Coordinates of N, CA and C and ligand atoms in Angstrom, one line a residue:
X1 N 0.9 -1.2 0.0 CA 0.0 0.0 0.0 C 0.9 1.2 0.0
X2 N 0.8 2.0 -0.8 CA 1.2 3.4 -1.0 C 1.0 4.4 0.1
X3 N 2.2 5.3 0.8 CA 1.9 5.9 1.8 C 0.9 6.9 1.1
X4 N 0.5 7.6 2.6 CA -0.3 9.1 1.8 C -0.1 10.0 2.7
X5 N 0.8 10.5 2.3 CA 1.7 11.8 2.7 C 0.9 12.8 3.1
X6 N -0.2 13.3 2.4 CA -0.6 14.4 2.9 C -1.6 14.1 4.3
X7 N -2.0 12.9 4.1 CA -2.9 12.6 5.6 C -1.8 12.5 6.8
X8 N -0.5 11.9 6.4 CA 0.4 11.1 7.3 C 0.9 12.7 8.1
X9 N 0.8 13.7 7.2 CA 1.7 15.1 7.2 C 0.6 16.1 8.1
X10 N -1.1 15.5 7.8 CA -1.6 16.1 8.7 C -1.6 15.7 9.8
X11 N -1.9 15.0 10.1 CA -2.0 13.9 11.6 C -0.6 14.1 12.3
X12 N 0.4 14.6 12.1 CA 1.8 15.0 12.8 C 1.4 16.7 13.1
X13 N 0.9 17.0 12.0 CA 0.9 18.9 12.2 C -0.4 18.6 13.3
X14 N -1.5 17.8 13.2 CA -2.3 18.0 14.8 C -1.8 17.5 16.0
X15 N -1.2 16.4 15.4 CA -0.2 16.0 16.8 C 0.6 17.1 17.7
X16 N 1.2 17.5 16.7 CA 2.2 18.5 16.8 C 1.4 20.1 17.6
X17 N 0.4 20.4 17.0 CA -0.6 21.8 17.5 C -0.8 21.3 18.9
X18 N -1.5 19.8 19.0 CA -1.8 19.4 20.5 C -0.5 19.7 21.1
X19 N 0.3 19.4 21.0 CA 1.2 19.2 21.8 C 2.0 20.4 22.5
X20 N 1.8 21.5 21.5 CA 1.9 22.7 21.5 C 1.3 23.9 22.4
X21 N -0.2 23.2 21.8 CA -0.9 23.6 23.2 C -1.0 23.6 24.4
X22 N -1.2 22.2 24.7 CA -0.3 21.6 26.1 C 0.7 22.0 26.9
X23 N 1.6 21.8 26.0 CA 3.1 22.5 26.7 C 3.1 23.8 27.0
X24 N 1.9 24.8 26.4 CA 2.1 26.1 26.6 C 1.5 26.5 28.0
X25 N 0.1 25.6 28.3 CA 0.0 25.6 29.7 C 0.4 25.5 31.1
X26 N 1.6 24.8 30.4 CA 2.5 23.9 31.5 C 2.8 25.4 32.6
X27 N 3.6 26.2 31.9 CA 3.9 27.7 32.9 C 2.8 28.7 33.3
X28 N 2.6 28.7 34.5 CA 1.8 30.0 34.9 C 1.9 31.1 34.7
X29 N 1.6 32.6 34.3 CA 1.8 33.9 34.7 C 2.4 33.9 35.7
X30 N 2.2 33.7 36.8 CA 3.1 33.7 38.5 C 4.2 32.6 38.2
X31 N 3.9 31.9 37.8 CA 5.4 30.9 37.5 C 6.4 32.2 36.8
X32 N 6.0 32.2 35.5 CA 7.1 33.3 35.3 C 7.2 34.8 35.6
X33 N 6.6 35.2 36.5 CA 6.7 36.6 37.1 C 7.7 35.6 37.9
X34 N 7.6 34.8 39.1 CA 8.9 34.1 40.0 C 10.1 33.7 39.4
X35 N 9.9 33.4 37.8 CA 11.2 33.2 37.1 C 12.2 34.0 36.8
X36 N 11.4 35.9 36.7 CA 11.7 37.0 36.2 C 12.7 37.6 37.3
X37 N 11.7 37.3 38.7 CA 12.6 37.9 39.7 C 13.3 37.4 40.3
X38 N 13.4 36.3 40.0 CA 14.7 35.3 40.2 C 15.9 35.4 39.6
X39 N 15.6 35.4 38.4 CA 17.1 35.6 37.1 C 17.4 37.4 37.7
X40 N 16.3 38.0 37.1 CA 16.8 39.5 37.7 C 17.3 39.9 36.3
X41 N 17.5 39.4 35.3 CA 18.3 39.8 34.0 C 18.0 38.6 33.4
X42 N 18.7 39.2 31.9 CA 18.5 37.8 30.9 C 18.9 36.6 31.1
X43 N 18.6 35.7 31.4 CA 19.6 34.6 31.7 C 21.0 33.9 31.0
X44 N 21.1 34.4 30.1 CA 22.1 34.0 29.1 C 23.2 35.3 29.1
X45 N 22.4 36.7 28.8 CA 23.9 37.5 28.4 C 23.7 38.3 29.7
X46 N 22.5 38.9 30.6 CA 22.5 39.2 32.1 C 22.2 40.4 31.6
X47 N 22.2 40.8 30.3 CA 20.9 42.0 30.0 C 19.6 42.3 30.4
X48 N 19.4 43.1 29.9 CA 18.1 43.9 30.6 C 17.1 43.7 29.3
X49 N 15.8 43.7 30.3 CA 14.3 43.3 30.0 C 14.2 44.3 28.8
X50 N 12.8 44.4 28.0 CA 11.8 43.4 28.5 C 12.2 41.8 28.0
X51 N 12.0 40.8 28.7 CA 12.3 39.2 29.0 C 10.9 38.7 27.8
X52 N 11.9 37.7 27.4 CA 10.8 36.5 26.9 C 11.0 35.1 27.0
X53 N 9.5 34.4 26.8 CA 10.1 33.1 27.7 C 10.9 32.4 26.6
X54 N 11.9 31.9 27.0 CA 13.1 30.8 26.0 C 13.0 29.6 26.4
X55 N 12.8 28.8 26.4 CA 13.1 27.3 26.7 C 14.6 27.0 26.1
X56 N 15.0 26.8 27.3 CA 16.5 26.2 27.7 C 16.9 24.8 26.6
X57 N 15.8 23.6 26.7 CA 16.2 23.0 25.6 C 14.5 22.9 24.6
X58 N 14.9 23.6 23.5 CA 14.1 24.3 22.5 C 13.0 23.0 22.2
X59 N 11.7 24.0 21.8 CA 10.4 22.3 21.9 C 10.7 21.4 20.8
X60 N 11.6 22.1 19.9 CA 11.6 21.2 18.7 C 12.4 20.1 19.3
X61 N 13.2 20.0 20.1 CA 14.3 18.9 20.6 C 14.0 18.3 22.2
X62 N 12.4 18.6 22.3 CA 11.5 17.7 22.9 C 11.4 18.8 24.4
X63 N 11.9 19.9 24.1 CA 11.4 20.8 25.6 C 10.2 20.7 25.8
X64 N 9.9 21.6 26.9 CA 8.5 21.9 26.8 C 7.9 23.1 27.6
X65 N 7.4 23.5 27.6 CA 7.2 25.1 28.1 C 6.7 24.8 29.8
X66 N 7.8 24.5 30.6 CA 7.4 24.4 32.0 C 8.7 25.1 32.6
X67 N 8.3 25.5 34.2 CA 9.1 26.2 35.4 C 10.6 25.7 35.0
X68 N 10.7 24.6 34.5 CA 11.9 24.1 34.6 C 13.1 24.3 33.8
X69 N 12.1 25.0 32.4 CA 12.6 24.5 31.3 C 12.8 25.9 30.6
X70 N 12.0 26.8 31.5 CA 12.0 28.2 30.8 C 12.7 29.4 31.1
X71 N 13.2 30.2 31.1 CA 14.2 31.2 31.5 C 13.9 32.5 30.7
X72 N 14.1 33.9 31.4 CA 13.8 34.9 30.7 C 15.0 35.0 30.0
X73 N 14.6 35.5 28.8 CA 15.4 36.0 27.9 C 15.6 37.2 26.8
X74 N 16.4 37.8 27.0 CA 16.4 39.5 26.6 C 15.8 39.0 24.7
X75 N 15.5 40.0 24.5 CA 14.8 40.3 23.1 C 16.1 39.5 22.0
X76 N 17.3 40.1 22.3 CA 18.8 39.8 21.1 C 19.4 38.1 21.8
X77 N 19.1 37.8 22.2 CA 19.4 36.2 22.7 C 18.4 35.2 22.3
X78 N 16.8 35.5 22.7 CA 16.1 34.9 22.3 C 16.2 34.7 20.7
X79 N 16.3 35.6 19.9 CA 15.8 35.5 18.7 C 17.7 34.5 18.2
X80 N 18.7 35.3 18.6 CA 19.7 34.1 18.2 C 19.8 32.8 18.7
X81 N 19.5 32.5 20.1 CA 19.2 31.0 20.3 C 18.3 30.2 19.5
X82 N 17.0 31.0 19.4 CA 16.3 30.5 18.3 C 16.1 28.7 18.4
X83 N 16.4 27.9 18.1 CA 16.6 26.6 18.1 C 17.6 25.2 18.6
X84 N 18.4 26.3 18.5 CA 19.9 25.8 19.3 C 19.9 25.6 20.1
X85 N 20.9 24.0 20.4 CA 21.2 23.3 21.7 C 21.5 24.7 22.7
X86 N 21.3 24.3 23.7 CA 22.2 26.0 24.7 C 23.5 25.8 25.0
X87 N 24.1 25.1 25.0 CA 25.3 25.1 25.4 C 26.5 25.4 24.2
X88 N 26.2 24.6 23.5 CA 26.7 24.8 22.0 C 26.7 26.1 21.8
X89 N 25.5 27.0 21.9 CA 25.2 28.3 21.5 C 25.8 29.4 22.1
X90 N 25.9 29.1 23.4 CA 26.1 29.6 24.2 C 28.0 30.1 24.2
X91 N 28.4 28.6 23.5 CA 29.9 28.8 23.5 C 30.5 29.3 22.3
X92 N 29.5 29.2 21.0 CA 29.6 29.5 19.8 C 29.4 31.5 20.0
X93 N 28.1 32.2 21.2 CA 28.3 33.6 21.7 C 29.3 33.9 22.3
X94 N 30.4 33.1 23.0 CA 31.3 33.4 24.4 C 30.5 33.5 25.2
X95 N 29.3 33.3 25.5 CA 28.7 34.0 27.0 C 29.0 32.8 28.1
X96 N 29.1 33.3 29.2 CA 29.2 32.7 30.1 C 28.5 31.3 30.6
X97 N 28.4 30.6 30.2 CA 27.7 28.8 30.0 C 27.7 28.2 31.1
X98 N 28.7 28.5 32.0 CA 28.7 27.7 33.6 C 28.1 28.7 34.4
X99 N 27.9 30.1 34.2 CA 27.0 31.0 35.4 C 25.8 30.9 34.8
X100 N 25.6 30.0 33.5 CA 23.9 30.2 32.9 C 23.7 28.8 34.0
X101 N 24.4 27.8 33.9 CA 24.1 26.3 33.9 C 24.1 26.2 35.5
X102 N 24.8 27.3 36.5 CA 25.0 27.3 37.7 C 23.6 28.0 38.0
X103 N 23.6 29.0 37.9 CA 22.2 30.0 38.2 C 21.5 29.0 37.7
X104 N 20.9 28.5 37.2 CA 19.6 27.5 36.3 C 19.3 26.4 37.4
X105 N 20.5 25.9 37.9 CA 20.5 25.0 38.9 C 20.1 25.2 40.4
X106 N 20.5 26.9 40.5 CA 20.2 27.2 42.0 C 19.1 27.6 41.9
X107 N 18.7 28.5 41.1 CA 16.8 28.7 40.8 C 15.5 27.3 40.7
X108 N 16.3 26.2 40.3 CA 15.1 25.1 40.6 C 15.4 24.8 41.6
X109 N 16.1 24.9 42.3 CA 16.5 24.0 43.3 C 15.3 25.6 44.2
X110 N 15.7 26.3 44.1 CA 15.1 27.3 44.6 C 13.6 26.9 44.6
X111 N 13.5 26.9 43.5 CA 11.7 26.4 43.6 C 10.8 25.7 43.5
X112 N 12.1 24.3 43.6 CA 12.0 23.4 44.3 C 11.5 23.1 45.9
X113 N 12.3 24.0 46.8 CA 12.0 24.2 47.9 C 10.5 25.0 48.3
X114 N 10.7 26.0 47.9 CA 9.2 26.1 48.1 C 7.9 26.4 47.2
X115 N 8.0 24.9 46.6 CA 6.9 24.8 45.5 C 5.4 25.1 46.8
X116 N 5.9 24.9 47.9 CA 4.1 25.1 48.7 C 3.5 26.0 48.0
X117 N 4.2 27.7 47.9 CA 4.0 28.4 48.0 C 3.6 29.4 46.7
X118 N 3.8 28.2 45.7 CA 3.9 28.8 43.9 C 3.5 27.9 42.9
X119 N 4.6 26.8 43.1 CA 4.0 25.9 42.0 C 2.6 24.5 42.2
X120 N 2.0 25.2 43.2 CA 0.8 23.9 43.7 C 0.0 23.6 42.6
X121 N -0.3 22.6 42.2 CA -1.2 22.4 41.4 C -2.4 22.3 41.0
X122 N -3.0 23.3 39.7 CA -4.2 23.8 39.9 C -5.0 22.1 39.4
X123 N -6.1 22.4 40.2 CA -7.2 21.3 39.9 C -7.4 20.9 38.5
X124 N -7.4 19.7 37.9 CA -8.0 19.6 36.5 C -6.4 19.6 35.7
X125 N -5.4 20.4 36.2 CA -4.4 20.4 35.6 C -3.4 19.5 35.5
X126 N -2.6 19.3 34.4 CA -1.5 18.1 34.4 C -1.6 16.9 34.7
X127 N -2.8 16.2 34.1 CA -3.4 14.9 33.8 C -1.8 14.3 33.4
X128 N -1.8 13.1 33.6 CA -0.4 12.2 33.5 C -0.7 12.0 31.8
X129 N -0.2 12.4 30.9 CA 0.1 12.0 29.4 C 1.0 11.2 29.2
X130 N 0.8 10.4 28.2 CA 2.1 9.8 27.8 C 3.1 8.9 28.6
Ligands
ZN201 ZN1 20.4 38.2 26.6

């Protein structure tokens, strides 16, 4: 039987929107207002706002838009990380890669500790997928 590409091509592009949608949920408004005043600056070059969310490892290479995964990032970083591994990128800019990878680590750990008070989980939300 002959594939059929354009059904096989839709059924990935809804896959793909779901999944999209999903992941976008994952982060609260108050999740990243806590993320904002935690970094305090861009996370990558330590420039100044206004921030946008970046996902640390990009959705195309299986991120996903949660507390964990997301970091502010100044307008001129966002747009050249773009899709890039971060570390790679990061060394390919010179920016500093062990105070992104150290700061990244003390912030979850940070809100880790007191998820009571931020990350509790809303009712109905984050059904186990997959
Ligand atoms: Zn930056």
């Amino acid at each position: 039987m002959p594939p059929r590409p354009r059904t096989r091509k839709a059924r990935i592009a809804r896959k793909r929107a779901r999944r999209v949608a999903a992941a976008d949920n994952d982060l609260t408004p108050s999740q990243w207002e806590t993320l904002v005043a935690l970094w305090g600056a861009c996370a990558y070059c330590g420039g100044p706002g206004p921030f946008q969310k970046d996902c640390v490892l990009p959705i195309s290479r299986g991120g996903r838009y949660t507390r964990d995964n997301v970091v502010p990032a100044c307008r001129s970083c966002n747009a050249s990380k773009c899709n890039a591994e971060v570390t790679g990128w990061m060394r390919r800019k010179k920016l500093d890669e062990r105070a992104f990878l150290q700061g990244h680590a003390e912030i979850l750990l940070h809100l880790r500790e007191r998820r009571d008070d931020d990350g509790a989980p809303t009712a109905g939300a984050g059904a186990p997928s997959s």
